[in-house]
Short mmCIF file of N, CA and C in Angstrom, two decimals:
data_model
loop_
_atom_site.label_atom_id
_atom_site.label_comp_id
_atom_site.label_asym_id
_atom_site.label_seq_id
_atom_site.Cartn_x
_atom_site.Cartn_y
_atom_site.Cartn_z
N MET A 1 75.26 -36.09 -69.46
CA MET A 1 74.59 -35.16 -68.60
C MET A 1 74.36 -36.87 -67.68
N SER A 2 74.15 -37.65 -67.83
CA SER A 2 74.48 -38.16 -66.74
C SER A 2 75.84 -38.90 -66.13
N GLY A 3 76.50 -39.06 -67.45
CA GLY A 3 78.11 -39.00 -67.33
C GLY A 3 78.04 -37.90 -65.54
N LEU A 4 77.62 -37.44 -65.78
CA LEU A 4 78.11 -36.49 -64.39
C LEU A 4 77.28 -36.45 -63.18
N ILE A 5 75.88 -36.57 -63.64
CA ILE A 5 74.97 -37.35 -62.70
C ILE A 5 75.76 -38.80 -61.83
N ASN A 6 75.95 -39.98 -62.87
CA ASN A 6 76.89 -41.36 -62.28
C ASN A 6 78.28 -40.84 -61.47
N LEU A 7 78.82 -39.38 -62.18
CA LEU A 7 80.20 -39.17 -61.08
C LEU A 7 79.77 -38.69 -60.28
N ILE A 8 78.91 -37.71 -59.99
CA ILE A 8 78.80 -36.99 -58.52
C ILE A 8 77.95 -38.06 -57.45
N SER A 9 77.08 -39.13 -58.22
CA SER A 9 76.61 -39.97 -57.16
C SER A 9 78.08 -41.27 -56.42
N GLU A 10 78.51 -40.92 -57.89
CA GLU A 10 79.93 -42.05 -56.83
C GLU A 10 80.69 -41.51 -56.53
N PHE A 11 80.87 -39.71 -56.52
CA PHE A 11 82.19 -39.40 -55.14
C PHE A 11 81.11 -38.66 -53.97
N SER A 12 80.02 -38.89 -53.77
CA SER A 12 78.89 -37.90 -52.84
C SER A 12 79.31 -38.26 -51.59
N SER A 13 79.37 -39.58 -51.32
CA SER A 13 80.14 -39.75 -49.69
C SER A 13 81.33 -39.05 -49.28
N SER A 14 82.01 -38.64 -50.38
CA SER A 14 83.08 -37.93 -50.19
C SER A 14 82.98 -35.98 -50.23
N LEU A 15 81.16 -36.34 -50.75
CA LEU A 15 81.25 -34.52 -50.97
C LEU A 15 80.59 -34.25 -49.31
N PHE A 16 80.22 -35.19 -48.53
CA PHE A 16 79.43 -35.21 -47.51
C PHE A 16 80.44 -34.48 -46.40
N ILE A 17 81.45 -34.50 -46.76
CA ILE A 17 82.54 -34.29 -45.65
C ILE A 17 82.63 -32.64 -45.71
N LEU A 18 82.69 -32.06 -46.66
CA LEU A 18 83.66 -30.32 -46.73
C LEU A 18 81.94 -29.82 -45.84
N PRO A 19 80.71 -29.59 -46.25
CA PRO A 19 79.94 -29.06 -45.12
C PRO A 19 79.99 -29.50 -43.62
N ILE A 20 80.17 -30.59 -43.17
CA ILE A 20 80.32 -31.31 -41.85
C ILE A 20 81.79 -30.24 -41.43
N LEU A 21 82.90 -30.42 -42.01
CA LEU A 21 84.45 -30.02 -41.92
C LEU A 21 84.08 -28.22 -41.61
N VAL A 22 83.36 -27.44 -42.76
CA VAL A 22 82.84 -26.10 -42.07
C VAL A 22 81.95 -25.72 -41.67
N LEU A 23 81.10 -26.64 -40.71
CA LEU A 23 80.43 -25.57 -39.91
C LEU A 23 81.12 -26.61 -38.71
N MET A 24 82.05 -27.52 -38.26
CA MET A 24 82.43 -27.57 -37.08
C MET A 24 83.48 -26.29 -37.56
N ASN A 25 84.11 -26.15 -38.45
CA ASN A 25 84.93 -24.96 -38.17
C ASN A 25 84.77 -23.45 -37.92
N VAL A 26 82.78 -23.24 -38.33
CA VAL A 26 82.67 -21.80 -38.19
C VAL A 26 82.14 -21.69 -36.85
N ILE A 27 81.98 -23.36 -36.51
CA ILE A 27 81.36 -23.21 -34.64
C ILE A 27 82.82 -23.07 -34.02
N ILE A 28 83.85 -23.33 -34.50
CA ILE A 28 85.38 -23.33 -34.11
C ILE A 28 85.44 -21.32 -33.59
N THR A 29 85.39 -21.21 -34.24
CA THR A 29 85.67 -19.68 -34.36
C THR A 29 84.81 -18.73 -33.72
N ILE A 30 83.28 -18.81 -33.73
CA ILE A 30 82.96 -18.69 -33.12
C ILE A 30 82.71 -18.55 -31.35
N ILE A 31 82.93 -19.69 -31.18
CA ILE A 31 83.41 -19.74 -29.37
C ILE A 31 84.85 -19.63 -29.61
N ILE A 32 85.79 -19.69 -29.89
CA ILE A 32 86.81 -18.77 -29.94
C ILE A 32 86.53 -17.36 -29.74
N TYR A 33 85.44 -16.69 -30.15
CA TYR A 33 85.20 -15.47 -30.19
C TYR A 33 84.78 -15.21 -28.99
N PHE A 34 84.20 -15.92 -28.31
CA PHE A 34 83.42 -15.45 -26.96
C PHE A 34 84.33 -16.28 -25.77
N ILE A 35 84.88 -16.92 -25.75
CA ILE A 35 85.60 -17.15 -24.83
C ILE A 35 86.83 -16.11 -24.17
N ASN A 36 87.84 -15.76 -25.72
CA ASN A 36 88.49 -15.10 -26.01
C ASN A 36 88.38 -13.37 -26.07
N ASN A 37 88.91 -12.47 -25.67
CA ASN A 37 89.25 -10.66 -26.06
C ASN A 37 89.70 -10.75 -26.64
N ARG A 38 90.87 -11.56 -27.45
CA ARG A 38 91.47 -10.96 -28.35
C ARG A 38 90.65 -11.60 -29.63
N LYS A 39 91.87 -10.62 -30.71
CA LYS A 39 90.70 -10.41 -32.09
C LYS A 39 91.62 -11.29 -32.98
N ILE A 40 92.95 -11.38 -32.66
CA ILE A 40 93.84 -12.83 -33.61
C ILE A 40 93.30 -14.00 -33.33
N LEU A 41 93.14 -14.45 -32.54
CA LEU A 41 92.77 -15.69 -32.14
C LEU A 41 91.82 -16.69 -32.83
N LYS A 42 90.87 -16.00 -32.45
CA LYS A 42 89.58 -16.42 -33.60
C LYS A 42 90.20 -17.08 -35.40
N TYR A 43 91.01 -16.51 -35.73
CA TYR A 43 91.47 -16.86 -36.77
C TYR A 43 92.41 -17.69 -36.84
N LEU A 44 92.75 -18.27 -35.43
CA LEU A 44 93.65 -19.61 -35.76
C LEU A 44 93.78 -21.01 -36.00
N PRO A 45 92.32 -21.59 -35.54
CA PRO A 45 92.09 -22.68 -35.97
C PRO A 45 92.24 -23.17 -37.62
N SER A 46 91.50 -21.78 -38.15
CA SER A 46 91.60 -21.42 -39.61
C SER A 46 93.19 -21.47 -40.41
N ILE A 47 93.55 -20.54 -39.63
CA ILE A 47 95.23 -19.90 -40.11
C ILE A 47 95.81 -22.04 -40.20
N ILE A 48 95.86 -22.55 -38.88
CA ILE A 48 96.27 -23.93 -38.83
C ILE A 48 95.91 -25.00 -39.89
N ILE A 49 94.42 -24.67 -40.25
CA ILE A 49 93.82 -25.93 -41.33
C ILE A 49 94.52 -25.15 -42.46
N GLY A 50 94.64 -24.21 -42.84
CA GLY A 50 95.03 -23.59 -44.09
C GLY A 50 96.88 -23.96 -44.04
N LEU A 51 97.41 -24.22 -43.30
CA LEU A 51 98.84 -23.96 -43.67
C LEU A 51 98.53 -25.55 -43.57
N VAL A 52 97.78 -26.94 -42.94
CA VAL A 52 97.95 -27.96 -42.98
C VAL A 52 97.26 -28.75 -44.66
N SER A 53 96.85 -27.54 -45.18
CA SER A 53 96.08 -28.25 -46.68
C SER A 53 96.33 -27.45 -47.35
N ILE A 54 97.76 -26.50 -46.77
CA ILE A 54 99.20 -26.22 -48.04
C ILE A 54 100.72 -27.52 -48.08
N LEU A 55 100.28 -28.17 -47.01
CA LEU A 55 101.34 -28.90 -46.93
C LEU A 55 101.28 -29.83 -47.25
N VAL A 56 99.76 -30.50 -47.25
CA VAL A 56 98.48 -32.02 -47.96
C VAL A 56 98.72 -31.46 -49.58
N GLY A 57 98.85 -30.16 -50.16
CA GLY A 57 98.91 -30.29 -51.47
C GLY A 57 99.85 -30.04 -51.82
N ILE A 58 101.23 -29.90 -51.27
CA ILE A 58 102.29 -30.27 -51.76
C ILE A 58 102.86 -31.36 -51.70
N TYR A 59 102.54 -31.94 -50.63
CA TYR A 59 102.62 -33.62 -50.77
C TYR A 59 101.95 -34.69 -51.76
N SER A 60 100.64 -33.51 -51.82
CA SER A 60 100.17 -34.17 -53.37
C SER A 60 100.41 -34.09 -54.60
N ILE A 61 101.01 -33.24 -54.57
CA ILE A 61 101.17 -32.87 -56.11
C ILE A 61 103.25 -33.38 -56.51
N ALA A 62 103.62 -33.78 -55.81
CA ALA A 62 104.69 -34.68 -55.88
C ALA A 62 104.44 -36.37 -55.38
N ILE A 63 103.19 -36.77 -55.24
CA ILE A 63 102.58 -38.40 -55.66
C ILE A 63 101.28 -38.39 -56.52
N PHE A 64 101.49 -37.24 -57.45
CA PHE A 64 99.86 -36.81 -57.95
C PHE A 64 99.48 -38.55 -58.96
N THR A 65 100.85 -39.13 -59.72
CA THR A 65 100.45 -39.78 -60.24
C THR A 65 100.14 -40.88 -59.68
N SER A 66 100.88 -41.34 -58.46
CA SER A 66 100.39 -42.78 -57.51
C SER A 66 99.05 -42.81 -57.42
N PRO A 67 98.78 -43.74 -57.13
CA PRO A 67 96.91 -43.61 -57.11
C PRO A 67 96.46 -43.25 -55.71
N MET A 68 97.21 -42.53 -54.68
CA MET A 68 96.78 -42.11 -53.25
C MET A 68 96.77 -40.46 -53.55
N GLY A 69 97.45 -40.12 -54.98
CA GLY A 69 97.62 -38.58 -55.31
C GLY A 69 96.60 -37.46 -55.95
N LEU A 70 95.53 -38.29 -56.03
CA LEU A 70 94.23 -37.58 -56.27
C LEU A 70 93.10 -37.89 -54.91
N ASN A 71 93.22 -38.64 -54.30
CA ASN A 71 92.57 -38.78 -52.74
C ASN A 71 93.63 -36.90 -51.71
N THR A 72 94.59 -37.22 -51.86
CA THR A 72 95.44 -36.26 -51.31
C THR A 72 95.12 -35.31 -51.67
N ALA A 73 94.90 -34.69 -52.98
CA ALA A 73 94.29 -33.37 -53.53
C ALA A 73 93.36 -33.32 -53.21
N TRP A 74 92.53 -34.06 -53.15
CA TRP A 74 91.25 -33.57 -52.65
C TRP A 74 90.81 -33.63 -50.77
N ILE A 75 91.31 -34.32 -50.42
CA ILE A 75 91.51 -33.26 -49.25
C ILE A 75 92.17 -32.10 -48.30
N ALA A 76 93.34 -31.96 -49.40
CA ALA A 76 94.10 -30.39 -50.01
C ALA A 76 92.77 -29.61 -50.06
N ILE A 77 92.02 -29.87 -51.35
CA ILE A 77 90.69 -28.81 -51.48
C ILE A 77 89.87 -28.61 -50.47
N PHE A 78 89.53 -30.11 -49.32
CA PHE A 78 88.60 -29.41 -48.63
C PHE A 78 89.42 -28.86 -47.48
N LEU A 79 90.41 -29.00 -46.97
CA LEU A 79 91.16 -28.34 -46.19
C LEU A 79 91.09 -26.36 -46.05
N MET A 80 91.79 -27.03 -47.78
CA MET A 80 91.03 -24.87 -47.45
C MET A 80 90.32 -24.02 -48.22
N THR A 81 89.67 -25.17 -48.25
CA THR A 81 88.00 -24.71 -48.32
C THR A 81 87.17 -24.37 -47.39
N THR A 82 88.27 -25.40 -46.21
CA THR A 82 87.29 -24.79 -44.60
C THR A 82 87.92 -23.40 -44.12
N ALA A 83 89.18 -23.84 -44.88
CA ALA A 83 90.07 -22.42 -43.87
C ALA A 83 90.08 -21.43 -44.52
N ILE A 84 89.31 -21.04 -45.90
CA ILE A 84 88.77 -19.57 -46.30
C ILE A 84 87.19 -19.90 -45.53
N VAL A 85 86.71 -20.67 -45.95
CA VAL A 85 85.23 -20.14 -44.86
C VAL A 85 85.41 -19.91 -43.60
N GLY A 86 86.27 -20.64 -42.82
CA GLY A 86 86.49 -20.06 -41.50
C GLY A 86 87.28 -18.32 -41.21
N ILE A 87 88.41 -18.16 -42.15
CA ILE A 87 88.63 -17.17 -42.07
C ILE A 87 87.60 -16.16 -42.18
N ALA A 88 86.69 -16.17 -43.60
CA ALA A 88 85.70 -15.08 -44.16
C ALA A 88 84.77 -15.62 -42.93
N THR A 89 84.32 -16.33 -41.95
CA THR A 89 83.67 -15.86 -40.57
C THR A 89 84.41 -15.02 -39.74
N GLY A 90 85.54 -15.14 -39.07
CA GLY A 90 86.13 -14.74 -37.92
C GLY A 90 86.24 -12.82 -39.33
N PHE A 91 86.03 -12.69 -40.58
CA PHE A 91 85.49 -11.09 -41.05
C PHE A 91 84.46 -10.35 -41.14
N ILE A 92 83.45 -11.44 -40.68
CA ILE A 92 82.34 -11.68 -40.49
C ILE A 92 82.25 -11.19 -38.66
N ILE A 93 82.55 -11.56 -38.14
CA ILE A 93 82.32 -11.17 -36.87
C ILE A 93 82.98 -9.96 -36.59
N ASP A 94 84.41 -10.01 -37.36
CA ASP A 94 84.45 -7.88 -36.85
C ASP A 94 83.57 -7.44 -37.29
N LEU A 95 83.10 -7.87 -38.71
CA LEU A 95 82.04 -6.13 -39.52
C LEU A 95 81.62 -6.24 -38.42
N PHE A 96 80.02 -7.87 -37.62
CA PHE A 96 79.19 -7.23 -36.91
C PHE A 96 79.68 -6.16 -35.97
N ILE A 97 81.22 -6.50 -35.06
CA ILE A 97 81.67 -6.04 -33.62
C ILE A 97 81.74 -4.30 -34.32
N SER A 98 82.20 -3.84 -35.31
CA SER A 98 82.35 -3.19 -35.93
C SER A 98 81.31 -2.18 -35.96
N ILE A 99 80.62 -2.92 -36.72
CA ILE A 99 79.11 -2.04 -37.27
C ILE A 99 77.88 -1.59 -35.81
N ARG A 100 78.47 -2.52 -35.02
CA ARG A 100 77.18 -2.23 -33.83
C ARG A 100 78.35 -1.43 -32.64
N SER A 101 80.14 -1.69 -32.21
CA SER A 101 80.36 0.17 -31.41
C SER A 101 79.83 1.25 -32.59
N ASN A 102 79.42 1.01 -34.05
CA ASN A 102 78.91 2.69 -34.74
C ASN A 102 77.98 2.55 -34.18
N LEU A 103 76.90 2.21 -34.02
CA LEU A 103 75.64 2.31 -33.74
C LEU A 103 75.34 2.90 -32.57
N GLY A 104 76.48 1.70 -31.71
CA GLY A 104 76.59 2.72 -30.05
C GLY A 104 76.58 3.81 -30.08
N LEU A 105 77.75 4.36 -31.14
CA LEU A 105 78.22 5.78 -30.61
C LEU A 105 77.59 6.65 -31.50
N ASN A 106 77.09 6.15 -32.80
CA ASN A 106 75.53 6.87 -33.70
C ASN A 106 74.98 7.60 -32.02
N ASN A 107 74.50 6.10 -31.36
CA ASN A 107 73.01 6.61 -30.74
C ASN A 107 73.40 7.33 -29.97
N GLU A 108 74.32 7.23 -29.27
CA GLU A 108 75.23 8.78 -28.11
C GLU A 108 75.21 9.15 -29.00
N ILE A 109 75.25 10.35 -29.84
CA ILE A 109 75.13 10.67 -30.86
C ILE A 109 73.80 12.34 -31.00
N VAL A 110 73.31 11.04 -31.49
CA VAL A 110 71.54 11.37 -31.49
C VAL A 110 71.09 11.88 -29.60
N LYS A 111 71.68 10.88 -29.34
CA LYS A 111 70.58 11.43 -28.25
C LYS A 111 71.17 12.92 -27.08
N GLU A 112 73.06 13.16 -27.59
CA GLU A 112 73.11 13.98 -27.92
C GLU A 112 72.06 15.27 -28.28
N SER A 113 72.24 15.58 -29.46
CA SER A 113 72.00 16.31 -30.36
C SER A 113 71.01 16.31 -29.82
N ILE A 114 69.73 15.52 -29.63
CA ILE A 114 68.46 15.91 -29.71
C ILE A 114 68.15 16.37 -27.87
N GLY A 115 69.53 15.96 -27.39
CA GLY A 115 69.53 17.03 -26.21
C GLY A 115 69.59 18.68 -25.84
N LYS A 116 70.58 18.77 -26.83
CA LYS A 116 71.04 20.39 -27.66
C LYS A 116 69.63 21.36 -27.81
N GLN A 117 68.77 19.94 -28.64
CA GLN A 117 67.96 20.74 -29.61
C GLN A 117 66.47 21.00 -28.07
N LYS A 118 66.62 20.09 -27.21
CA LYS A 118 65.82 20.29 -25.66
C LYS A 118 66.13 21.77 -25.53
N GLN A 119 67.13 21.61 -25.34
CA GLN A 119 67.87 23.08 -24.42
C GLN A 119 68.11 24.38 -25.52
N PHE A 120 67.72 23.57 -26.57
CA PHE A 120 67.79 25.75 -27.57
C PHE A 120 65.93 25.81 -27.41
N LYS A 121 65.42 24.82 -27.56
CA LYS A 121 63.72 25.23 -27.82
C LYS A 121 63.69 25.78 -25.97
N ALA A 122 63.86 24.82 -25.54
CA ALA A 122 63.72 25.22 -24.00
C ALA A 122 64.40 27.04 -23.98
N ARG A 123 65.30 27.42 -24.49
CA ARG A 123 65.95 28.21 -23.91
C ARG A 123 64.92 29.82 -24.84
N ARG A 124 64.63 29.20 -26.48
CA ARG A 124 64.13 29.96 -27.27
C ARG A 124 62.57 30.52 -26.74
N ARG A 125 61.94 29.35 -25.74
CA ARG A 125 60.59 29.81 -25.19
C ARG A 125 61.14 30.54 -23.70
N ARG A 126 62.00 30.63 -22.96
CA ARG A 126 62.48 31.50 -22.42
C ARG A 126 62.31 32.92 -22.66
N ASP A 127 63.13 32.71 -24.02
CA ASP A 127 63.69 34.20 -24.22
C ASP A 127 61.88 35.31 -25.08
N LYS A 128 61.23 33.74 -25.55
CA LYS A 128 59.82 34.76 -26.04
C LYS A 128 59.37 34.85 -25.14
N ASP A 129 58.89 34.28 -23.59
CA ASP A 129 58.39 35.00 -22.21
C ASP A 129 59.00 36.25 -21.74
N ASN A 130 60.43 36.38 -21.67
CA ASN A 130 61.02 37.45 -21.31
C ASN A 130 60.48 38.46 -22.03
N LEU A 131 60.57 38.25 -23.39
CA LEU A 131 60.00 39.03 -24.30
C LEU A 131 58.39 40.03 -24.36
N ASN A 132 57.71 39.04 -24.20
CA ASN A 132 56.30 38.86 -23.94
C ASN A 132 55.87 39.58 -21.96
N ASP A 133 56.97 39.92 -21.58
CA ASP A 133 56.90 40.15 -20.49
C ASP A 133 57.01 41.62 -20.55
#
């Protein structure tokens, strides 16, 4: 257990980079969503980061036995994690948009059905009044 704690404390400075990268990518994805109306553009930063991650990963496999090989593999893992979280953020934005649009349609349907119910009740009252006269 102490070996694991020592290992985490040794690499803790490099572990602080990941949340910062993820947060930056999420913020960029949200900003691009609000700036543009095109659906695919919000995925563009994450796709670019993912492609860079794949290239860095391939390069790190080629030089894995050298002293820089493991560091470049860490960079590739960090970048790929950031890209996956950014793509997931884009999907969540799309989910919110579709839920909001479905709720809007459902509200209109409910309003229409309430209006039809009121018309039906008014017609039934008129018919009752006509029968009573």
